[in-house]
Coordinates of C-alpha atoms in Angstrom, one line a residue:
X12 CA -20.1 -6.8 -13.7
X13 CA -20.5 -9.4 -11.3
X14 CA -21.4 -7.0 -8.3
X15 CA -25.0 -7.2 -8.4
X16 CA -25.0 -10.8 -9.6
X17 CA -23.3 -11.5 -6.2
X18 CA -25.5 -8.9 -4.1
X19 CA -21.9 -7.1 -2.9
X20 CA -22.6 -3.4 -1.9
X21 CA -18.8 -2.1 -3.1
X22 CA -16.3 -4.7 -5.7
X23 CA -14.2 -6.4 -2.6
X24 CA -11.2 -6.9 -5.0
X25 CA -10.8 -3.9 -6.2
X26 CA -7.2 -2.3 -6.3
X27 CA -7.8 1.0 -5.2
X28 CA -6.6 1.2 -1.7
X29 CA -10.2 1.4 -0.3
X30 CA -9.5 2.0 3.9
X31 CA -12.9 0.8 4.4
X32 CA -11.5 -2.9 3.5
X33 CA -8.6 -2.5 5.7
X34 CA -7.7 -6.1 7.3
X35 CA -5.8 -5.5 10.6
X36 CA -3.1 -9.0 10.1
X37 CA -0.4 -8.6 11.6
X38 CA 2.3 -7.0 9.1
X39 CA -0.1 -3.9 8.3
X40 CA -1.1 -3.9 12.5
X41 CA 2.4 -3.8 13.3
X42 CA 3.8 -0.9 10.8
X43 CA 1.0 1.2 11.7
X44 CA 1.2 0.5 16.0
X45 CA 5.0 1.5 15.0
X46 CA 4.7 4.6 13.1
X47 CA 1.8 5.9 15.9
X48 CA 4.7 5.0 18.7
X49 CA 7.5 6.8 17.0
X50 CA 4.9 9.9 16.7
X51 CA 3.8 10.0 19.8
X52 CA 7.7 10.5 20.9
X53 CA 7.8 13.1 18.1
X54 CA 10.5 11.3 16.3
X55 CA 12.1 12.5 13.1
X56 CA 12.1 10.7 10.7
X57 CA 9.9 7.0 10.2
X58 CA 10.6 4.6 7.5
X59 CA 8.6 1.9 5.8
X60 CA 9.4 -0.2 2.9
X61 CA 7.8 -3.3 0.9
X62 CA 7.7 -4.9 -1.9
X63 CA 5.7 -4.4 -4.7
X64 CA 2.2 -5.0 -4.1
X65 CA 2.4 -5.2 -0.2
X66 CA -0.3 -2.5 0.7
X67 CA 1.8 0.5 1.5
X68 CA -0.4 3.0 0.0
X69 CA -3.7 1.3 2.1
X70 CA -1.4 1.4 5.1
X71 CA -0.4 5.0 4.1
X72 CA -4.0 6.2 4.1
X73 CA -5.4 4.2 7.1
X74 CA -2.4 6.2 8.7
X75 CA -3.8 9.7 7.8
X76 CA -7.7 8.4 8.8
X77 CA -6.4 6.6 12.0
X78 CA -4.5 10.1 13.5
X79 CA -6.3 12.4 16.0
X80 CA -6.9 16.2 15.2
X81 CA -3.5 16.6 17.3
X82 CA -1.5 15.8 14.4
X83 CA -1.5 17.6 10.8
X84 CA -1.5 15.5 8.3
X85 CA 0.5 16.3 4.9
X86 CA 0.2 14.0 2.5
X87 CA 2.6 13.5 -0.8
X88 CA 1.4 11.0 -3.2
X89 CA 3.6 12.0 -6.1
X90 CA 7.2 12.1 -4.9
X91 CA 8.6 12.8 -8.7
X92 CA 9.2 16.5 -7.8
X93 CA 11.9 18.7 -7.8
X94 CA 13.1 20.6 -4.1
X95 CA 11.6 23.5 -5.1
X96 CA 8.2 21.7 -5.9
X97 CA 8.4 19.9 -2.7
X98 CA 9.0 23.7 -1.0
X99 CA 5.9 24.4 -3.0
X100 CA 3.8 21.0 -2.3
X101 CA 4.2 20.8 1.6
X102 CA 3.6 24.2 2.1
X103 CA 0.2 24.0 0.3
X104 CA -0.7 20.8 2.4
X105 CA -0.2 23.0 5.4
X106 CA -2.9 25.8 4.2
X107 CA -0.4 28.3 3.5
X108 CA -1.8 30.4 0.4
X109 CA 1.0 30.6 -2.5
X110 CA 0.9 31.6 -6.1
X111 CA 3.8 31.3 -8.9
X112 CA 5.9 34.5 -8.0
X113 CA 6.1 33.7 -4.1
X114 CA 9.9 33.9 -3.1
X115 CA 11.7 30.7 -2.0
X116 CA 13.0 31.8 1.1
X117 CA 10.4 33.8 2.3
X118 CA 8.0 30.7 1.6
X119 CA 10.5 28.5 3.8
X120 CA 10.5 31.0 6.3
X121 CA 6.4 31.0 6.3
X122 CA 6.6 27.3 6.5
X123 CA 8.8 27.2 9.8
X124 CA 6.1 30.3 11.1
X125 CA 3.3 27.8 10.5
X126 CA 5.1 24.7 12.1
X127 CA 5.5 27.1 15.1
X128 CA 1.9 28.6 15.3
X129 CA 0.8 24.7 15.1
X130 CA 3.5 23.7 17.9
X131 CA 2.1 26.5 20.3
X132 CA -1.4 24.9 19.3
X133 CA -0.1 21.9 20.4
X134 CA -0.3 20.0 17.5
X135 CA 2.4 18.4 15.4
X136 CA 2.7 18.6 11.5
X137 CA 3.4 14.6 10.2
X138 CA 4.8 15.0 6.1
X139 CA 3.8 11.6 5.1
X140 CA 4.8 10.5 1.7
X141 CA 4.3 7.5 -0.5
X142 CA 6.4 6.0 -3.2
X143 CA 9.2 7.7 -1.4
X144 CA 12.1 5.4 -3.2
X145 CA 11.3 8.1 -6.2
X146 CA 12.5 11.3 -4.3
X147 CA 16.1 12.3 -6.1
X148 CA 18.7 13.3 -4.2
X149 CA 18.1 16.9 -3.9
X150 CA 14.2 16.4 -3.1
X151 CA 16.2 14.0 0.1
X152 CA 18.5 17.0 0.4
X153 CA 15.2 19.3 1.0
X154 CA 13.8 16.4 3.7
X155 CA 16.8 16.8 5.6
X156 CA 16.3 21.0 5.7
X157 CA 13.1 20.3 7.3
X158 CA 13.5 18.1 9.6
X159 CA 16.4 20.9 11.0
X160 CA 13.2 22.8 11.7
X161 CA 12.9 22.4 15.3
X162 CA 12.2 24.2 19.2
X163 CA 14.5 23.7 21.8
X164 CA 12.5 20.7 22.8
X165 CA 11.3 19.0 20.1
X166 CA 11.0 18.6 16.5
X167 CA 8.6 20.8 14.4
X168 CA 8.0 18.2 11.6
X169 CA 8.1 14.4 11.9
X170 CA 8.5 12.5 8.1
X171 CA 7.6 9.4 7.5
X172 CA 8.4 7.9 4.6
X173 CA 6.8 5.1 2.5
X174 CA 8.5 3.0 -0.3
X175 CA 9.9 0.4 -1.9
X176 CA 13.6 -1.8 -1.1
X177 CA 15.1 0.5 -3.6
X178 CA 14.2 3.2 -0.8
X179 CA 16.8 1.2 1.6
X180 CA 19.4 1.0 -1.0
X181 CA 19.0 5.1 -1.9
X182 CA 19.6 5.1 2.0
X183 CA 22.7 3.3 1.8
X184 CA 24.3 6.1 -0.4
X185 CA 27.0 8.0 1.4
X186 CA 25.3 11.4 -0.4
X187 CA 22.0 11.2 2.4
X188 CA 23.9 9.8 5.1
X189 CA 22.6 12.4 7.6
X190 CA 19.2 11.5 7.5
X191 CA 20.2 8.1 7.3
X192 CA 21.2 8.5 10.4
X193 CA 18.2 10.5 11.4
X194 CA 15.5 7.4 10.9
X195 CA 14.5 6.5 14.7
X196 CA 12.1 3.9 13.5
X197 CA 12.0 1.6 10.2
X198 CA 9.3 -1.3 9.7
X199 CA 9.5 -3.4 6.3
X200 CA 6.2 -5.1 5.5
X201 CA 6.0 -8.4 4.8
X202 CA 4.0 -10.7 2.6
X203 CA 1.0 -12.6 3.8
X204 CA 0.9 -16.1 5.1
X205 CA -1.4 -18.8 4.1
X206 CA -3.8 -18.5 7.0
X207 CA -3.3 -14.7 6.5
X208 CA -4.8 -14.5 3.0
X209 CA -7.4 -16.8 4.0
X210 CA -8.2 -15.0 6.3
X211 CA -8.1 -11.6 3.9
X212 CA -10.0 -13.2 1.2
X213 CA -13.0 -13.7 3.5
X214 CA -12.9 -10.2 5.4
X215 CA -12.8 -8.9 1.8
X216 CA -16.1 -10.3 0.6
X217 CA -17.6 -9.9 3.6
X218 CA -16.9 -6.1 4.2
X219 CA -18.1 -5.9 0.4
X220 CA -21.8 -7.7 1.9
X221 CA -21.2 -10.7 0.2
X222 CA -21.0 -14.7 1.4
X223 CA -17.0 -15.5 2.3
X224 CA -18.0 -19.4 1.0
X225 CA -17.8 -18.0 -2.7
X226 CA -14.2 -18.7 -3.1
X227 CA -14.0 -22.0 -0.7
X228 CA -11.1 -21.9 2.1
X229 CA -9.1 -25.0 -0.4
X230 CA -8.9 -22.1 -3.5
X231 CA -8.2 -19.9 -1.0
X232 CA -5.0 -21.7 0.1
X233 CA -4.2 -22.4 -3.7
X234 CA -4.6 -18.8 -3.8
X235 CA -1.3 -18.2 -1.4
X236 CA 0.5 -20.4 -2.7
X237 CA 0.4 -18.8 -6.5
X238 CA 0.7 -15.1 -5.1
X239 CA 2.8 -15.7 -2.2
X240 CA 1.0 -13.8 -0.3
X241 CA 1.2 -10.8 -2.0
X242 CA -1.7 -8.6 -1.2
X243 CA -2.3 -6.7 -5.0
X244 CA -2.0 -10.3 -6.5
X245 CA -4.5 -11.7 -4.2
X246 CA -6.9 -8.9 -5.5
X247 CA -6.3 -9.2 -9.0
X248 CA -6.6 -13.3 -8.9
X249 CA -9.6 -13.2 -7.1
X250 CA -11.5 -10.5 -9.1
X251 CA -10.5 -13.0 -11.9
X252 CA -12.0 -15.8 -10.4
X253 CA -14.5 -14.2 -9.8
X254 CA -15.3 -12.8 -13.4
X255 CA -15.0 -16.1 -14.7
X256 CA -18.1 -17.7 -12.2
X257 CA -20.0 -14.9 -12.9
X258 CA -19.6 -15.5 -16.9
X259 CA -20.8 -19.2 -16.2
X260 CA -23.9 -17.8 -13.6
X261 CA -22.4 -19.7 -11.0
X262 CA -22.9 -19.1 -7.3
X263 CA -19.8 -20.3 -5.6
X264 CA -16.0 -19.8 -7.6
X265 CA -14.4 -23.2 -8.6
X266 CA -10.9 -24.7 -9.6
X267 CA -11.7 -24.1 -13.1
X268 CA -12.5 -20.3 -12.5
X269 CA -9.5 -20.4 -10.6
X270 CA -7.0 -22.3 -12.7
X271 CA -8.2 -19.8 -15.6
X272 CA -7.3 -16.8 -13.5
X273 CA -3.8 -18.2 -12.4
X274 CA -2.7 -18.9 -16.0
X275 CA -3.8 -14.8 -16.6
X276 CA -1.9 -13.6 -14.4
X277 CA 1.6 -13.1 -15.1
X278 CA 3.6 -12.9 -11.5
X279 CA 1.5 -15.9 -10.6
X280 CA 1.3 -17.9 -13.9
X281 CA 5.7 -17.9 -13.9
X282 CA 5.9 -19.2 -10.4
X283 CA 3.3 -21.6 -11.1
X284 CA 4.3 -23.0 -14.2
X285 CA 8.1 -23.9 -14.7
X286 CA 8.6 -25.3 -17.7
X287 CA 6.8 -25.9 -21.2
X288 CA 5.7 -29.7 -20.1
X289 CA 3.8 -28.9 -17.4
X290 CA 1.7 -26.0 -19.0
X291 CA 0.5 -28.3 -21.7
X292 CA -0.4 -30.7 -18.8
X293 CA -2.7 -27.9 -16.9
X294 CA -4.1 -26.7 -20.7
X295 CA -5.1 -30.7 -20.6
X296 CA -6.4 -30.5 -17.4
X297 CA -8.5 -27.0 -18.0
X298 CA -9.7 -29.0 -21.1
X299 CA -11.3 -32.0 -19.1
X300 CA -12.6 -29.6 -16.1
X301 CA -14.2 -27.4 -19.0
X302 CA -15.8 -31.0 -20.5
X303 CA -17.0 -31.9 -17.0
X304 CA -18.5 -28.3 -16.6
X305 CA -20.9 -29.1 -19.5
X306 CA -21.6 -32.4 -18.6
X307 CA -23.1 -30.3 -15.6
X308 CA -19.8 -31.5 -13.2
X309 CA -19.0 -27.6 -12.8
X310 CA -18.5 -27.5 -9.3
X311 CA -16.0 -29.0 -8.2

């Protein structure tokens, strides 16, 4: 792979939501100075929804790194799971020790003892979970029971949730109208601007130990256009481009690299390519930049 061949100390595209590449624009800064506010008020419940690719599991697990030993985290990646399997799931994140046979009450009850013996510590449990647009209606059902767990003063457990639109329109449904009604603070992230994925694509290669000039700022705004900004899409395009200069020895990406990558991409290749007529055009086009590569024009 082209890691060595570029001296980069870790792959800077890689999709694995890596916290050590977190790049503090302004969406991803905003969501997370939002969900700190709302739990240092000890809210209920927090909401946060984006589309597809927007960087809501990297946001999710800068969260969890970024809180102080005040709060306890508990963190559900896999929100396919039944009430009872959530019962079971949050209160192993807590440390309580549970085996097959314990007895559904008596584990709820040891749950609500732990979010007490933590409150009196003073610290707060935070149940953060991703993909949270999975979660049926009974595992929403089970959210609500918690989040009834509560002192006099203040609320035992804060949620927040992470998911997708579809997580707004599950919402919408008269069924979960009570914690509906319970969400103090949403934040919906946004894709990234031009600048913004300029911007991105350099921090990227440079946290990685590498020279930002390898993919030059005019691919770079090609780049957001094609993607729209979409964060995952960035990755993959650029880990492309970057494939395809490192299979030529190059030591600088260029529009033929780039152009290769686009039309290998799916999401990008339809927005960028309309009709029939115009694909033949850019084949013609990647024909003639591939002629000029070997004619030792490869540069440009």
């Amino acid at each position: 792979m082209y890691q060595h061949f570029y001296h980069f100390t870790d792959m800077p595209f890689s999709l694995t939501p890596n916290t050590e590449f977190f790049c503090a624009l302004a969406p991803h800064n905003e969501a997370l100075k939002v969900i700190l506010s709302a739990l240092s008020m000890s809210e209920g419940f927090i909401k946060v929804t984006g589309e597809v690719g927007t960087g809501k599991t990297l946001l999710c697990r800068k969260l969890i790194n970024h809180l102080s030993d005040k709060f306890v985290a508990c963190y559900l990646p896999n929100p396919y799971l039944s009430p009872d399997e959530l019962r079971f799931a949050f209160a192993k994140e807590l440390g309580l020790e549970i085996n097959g046979k314990s007895d559904l009450q008596g584990l709820h009850s040891a749950i609500e003892t732990q979010l007490l013996a933590l409150k009196k510590e003073g610290r707060q449990a935070v149940l953060i979970i991703d993909e949270a647009q999975s979660l049926s209606w009974d595992a929403l059902e089970m959210l609500r029971l918690f989040s009834n767990l509560e002192t006099e003063k203040s609320k035992l457990l804060q949620i927040v949730m992470f998911g997708q639109p579809e997580l707004d329109e599950n919402l919408a449904n008269p069924k979960v109208r009570q914690i509906r009604q319970r969400i103090s603070f949403s934040y919906t992230l946004r894709t990234m601007t031009s600048p913004e994925v300029d911007y991105y694509i350099a921090h990227r290669l440079k946290t990685a130990g590498g020279d930002e000039h390898l993919i030059s700022k005019g691919l770079r705004a090609f780049i957001a256009v094609v993607t729209k900004g979409t964060p995952r899409l960035v990755n993959i395009v650029c880990h492309k481009i970057l494939l395809r200069a490192y299979g030529q020895g190059k030591s600088s990406a260029n529009w033929f690299h780039t152009l290769n990558a686009v039309f290998d991409t799916d999401d990008c290749k339809r927005r960028f390519i309309p009709r029939q007529s115009i694909v033949l055009a850019s084949l013609a086009v990647l024909g003639a930049l591939g002629m000029l590569h070997i004619y030792g024009a490869g540069g440009l």
